[in-house]
Amino acid sequence: MEKTVFQKIIDRKIPAKIVYEDAYCLAFHDITPQAPVHCLVVPKTPIARLSEAKVEQEALLGHLLMVANIVAELKGIRESGFRVVINCGKDGGETVPHLHVHVLGGRSLQWPPG
Ligand code: 5GP
């Protein structure tokens, strides 16, 4: 199966501006930022999307959220606030089939999303 762009970033086959890495995930800047800060937190285990996560991956899912906090801290938006987004499937707006958590901030974000 063709590797996703995020798997290629994890494998260092294509470049990305990495902000955080540990044994379980990698966080890097989104190539098309929608806010002054827009990073993606990606598990190294290639889960296609949230709806396909397994019960035994519950701790990993929680870890991704804790890393979103770390990214917010590293990018200076933990105090001002930020938004965490997971787009799942066609109607959710998912475009890359490798689970990823968007971390957006650095400006006042509107609600509801489009
Ligand atoms: P989705 O729409 O699936 O929730 O989000 C995919 C995100 O990946 C988009 O925000 C898009 O800008 C980002 N993206 C797509 N290709 C690349 C890439 O090659 N490098 C980086 N850093 N981000 C990418």
Tab-separated table of C-alpha atoms and ligand atoms in Angstrom:
chain	number	residue	atom	x	y	z
A	1	MET	CA	0.000	0.000	0.000
A	2	GLU	CA	1.247	3.520	-0.853
A	3	LYS	CA	2.607	5.318	2.216
A	4	THR	CA	0.832	8.488	3.259
A	5	VAL	CA	2.595	11.835	3.228
A	6	PHE	CA	2.680	11.717	7.036
A	7	GLN	CA	4.341	8.292	7.041
A	8	LYS	CA	6.947	9.714	4.648
A	9	ILE	CA	7.535	12.617	7.069
A	10	ILE	CA	7.880	10.165	9.988
A	11	ASP	CA	10.339	8.115	7.900
A	12	ARG	CA	12.234	11.345	7.034
A	13	LYS	CA	11.626	10.698	3.324
A	14	ILE	CA	10.169	14.188	2.910
A	15	PRO	CA	10.966	17.258	5.028
A	16	ALA	CA	8.782	18.973	7.610
A	17	LYS	CA	9.311	21.602	10.297
A	18	ILE	CA	9.330	19.312	13.311
A	19	VAL	CA	8.419	20.783	16.689
A	20	TYR	CA	8.291	17.667	18.891
A	21	GLU	CA	9.047	13.960	18.703
A	22	ASP	CA	8.907	11.005	21.069
A	23	ALA	CA	8.648	7.239	20.738
A	24	TYR	CA	4.958	7.379	19.867
A	25	CYS	CA	4.363	10.470	17.773
A	26	LEU	CA	5.750	13.320	15.731
A	27	ALA	CA	4.506	16.933	15.673
A	28	PHE	CA	5.289	19.333	12.834
A	29	HIS	CA	4.005	22.494	11.180
A	30	ASP	CA	1.112	22.138	8.740
A	31	ILE	CA	2.241	23.011	5.214
A	32	THR	CA	-0.864	25.177	4.675
A	33	PRO	CA	-1.396	26.904	8.022
A	34	GLN	CA	-4.918	28.085	8.828
A	35	ALA	CA	-3.790	30.153	11.824
A	36	PRO	CA	-0.526	31.751	13.028
A	37	VAL	CA	0.169	28.457	14.799
A	38	HIS	CA	-0.976	25.309	13.009
A	39	CYS	CA	0.760	22.064	13.859
A	40	LEU	CA	-0.135	18.420	13.385
A	41	VAL	CA	0.439	15.653	15.922
A	42	VAL	CA	0.729	12.288	14.185
A	43	PRO	CA	1.081	8.837	15.759
A	44	LYS	CA	3.977	6.787	14.432
A	45	THR	CA	1.586	3.833	14.307
A	46	PRO	CA	-0.392	4.434	11.122
A	47	ILE	CA	-4.010	4.488	12.306
A	48	ALA	CA	-6.024	5.566	9.252
A	49	ARG	CA	-8.554	7.695	11.134
A	50	LEU	CA	-10.139	8.116	14.555
A	51	SER	CA	-13.088	5.892	13.672
A	52	GLU	CA	-10.673	3.012	13.034
A	53	ALA	CA	-8.776	3.312	16.313
A	54	LYS	CA	-8.875	0.186	18.438
A	55	VAL	CA	-9.642	-0.046	22.156
A	56	GLU	CA	-6.045	-1.070	22.823
A	57	GLN	CA	-4.922	2.232	21.255
A	58	GLU	CA	-6.781	4.273	23.893
A	59	ALA	CA	-3.568	5.262	25.713
A	60	LEU	CA	-1.997	6.381	22.432
A	61	LEU	CA	-5.036	8.561	21.671
A	62	GLY	CA	-4.715	10.182	25.087
A	63	HIS	CA	-1.009	10.691	24.496
A	64	LEU	CA	-1.727	12.615	21.301
A	65	LEU	CA	-3.806	15.101	23.328
A	66	MET	CA	-1.086	15.505	25.944
A	67	VAL	CA	1.387	16.153	23.132
A	68	ALA	CA	-1.032	18.766	21.738
A	69	ASN	CA	-0.542	20.525	25.110
A	70	ILE	CA	3.219	20.268	24.748
A	71	VAL	CA	3.052	21.696	21.230
A	72	ALA	CA	0.850	24.558	22.483
A	73	GLU	CA	3.399	25.270	25.196
A	74	LEU	CA	6.331	25.113	22.762
A	75	LYS	CA	4.550	27.467	20.331
A	76	GLY	CA	3.530	29.917	23.073
A	77	ILE	CA	-0.266	29.503	22.830
A	78	ARG	CA	-0.988	27.361	25.877
A	79	GLU	CA	-2.046	30.389	27.935
A	80	SER	CA	-3.856	32.325	25.186
A	81	GLY	CA	-5.793	29.245	24.108
A	82	PHE	CA	-5.918	26.992	21.128
A	83	ARG	CA	-8.115	24.553	19.266
A	84	VAL	CA	-7.575	20.839	18.737
A	85	VAL	CA	-9.258	19.303	15.696
A	86	ILE	CA	-9.476	15.781	14.316
A	87	ASN	CA	-11.110	15.561	10.909
A	88	CYS	CA	-12.556	12.088	10.397
A	89	GLY	CA	-13.752	10.734	7.072
A	90	LYS	CA	-15.293	12.431	4.056
A	91	ASP	CA	-17.808	14.672	5.801
A	92	GLY	CA	-15.272	15.450	8.524
A	93	GLY	CA	-12.937	16.960	5.942
A	94	GLU	CA	-10.166	14.383	6.258
A	95	THR	CA	-7.694	14.548	3.379
A	96	VAL	CA	-4.771	12.449	4.663
A	97	PRO	CA	-5.687	8.906	5.802
A	98	HIS	CA	-3.261	8.821	8.726
A	99	LEU	CA	-4.743	9.990	12.030
A	100	HIS	CA	-3.567	13.489	12.967
A	101	VAL	CA	-4.486	16.080	15.564
A	102	HIS	CA	-4.509	19.694	14.383
A	103	VAL	CA	-3.319	22.254	16.961
A	104	LEU	CA	-4.423	25.750	15.946
A	105	GLY	CA	-3.965	29.079	17.693
A	106	GLY	CA	-2.332	32.467	17.735
A	107	ARG	CA	-5.565	34.251	16.834
A	108	SER	CA	-9.190	34.249	17.982
A	109	LEU	CA	-10.839	31.277	16.261
A	110	GLN	CA	-14.464	31.361	15.157
A	111	TRP	CA	-17.217	28.882	16.000
A	112	PRO	CA	-19.021	27.016	14.505
A	113	PRO	CA	-16.610	25.722	11.860
A	114	GLY	CA	-17.860	25.685	8.269
B	1	5GP	P1	-6.958	16.853	7.144
B	1	5GP	O1	-7.664	17.681	6.111
B	1	5GP	O2	-6.752	15.436	6.663
B	1	5GP	O3	-7.566	16.926	8.507
B	1	5GP	O4	-5.543	17.526	7.321
B	1	5GP	C1	-4.445	17.245	6.527
B	1	5GP	C2	-3.482	18.383	6.735
B	1	5GP	O5	-2.225	17.984	6.265
B	1	5GP	C3	-3.859	19.658	5.977
B	1	5GP	O6	-4.047	20.724	6.893
B	1	5GP	C4	-2.685	19.872	5.041
B	1	5GP	O7	-2.344	21.231	4.889
B	1	5GP	C5	-1.581	19.080	5.711
B	1	5GP	N1	-0.583	18.562	4.782
B	1	5GP	C6	-0.828	17.913	3.605
B	1	5GP	N2	0.326	17.572	3.016
B	1	5GP	C7	1.323	17.995	3.846
B	1	5GP	C8	2.753	17.923	3.776
B	1	5GP	O8	3.352	17.398	2.836
B	1	5GP	N3	3.452	18.471	4.801
B	1	5GP	C9	2.822	19.054	5.885
B	1	5GP	N4	3.604	19.560	6.827
B	1	5GP	N5	1.478	19.141	5.975
B	1	5GP	C10	0.736	18.620	4.965
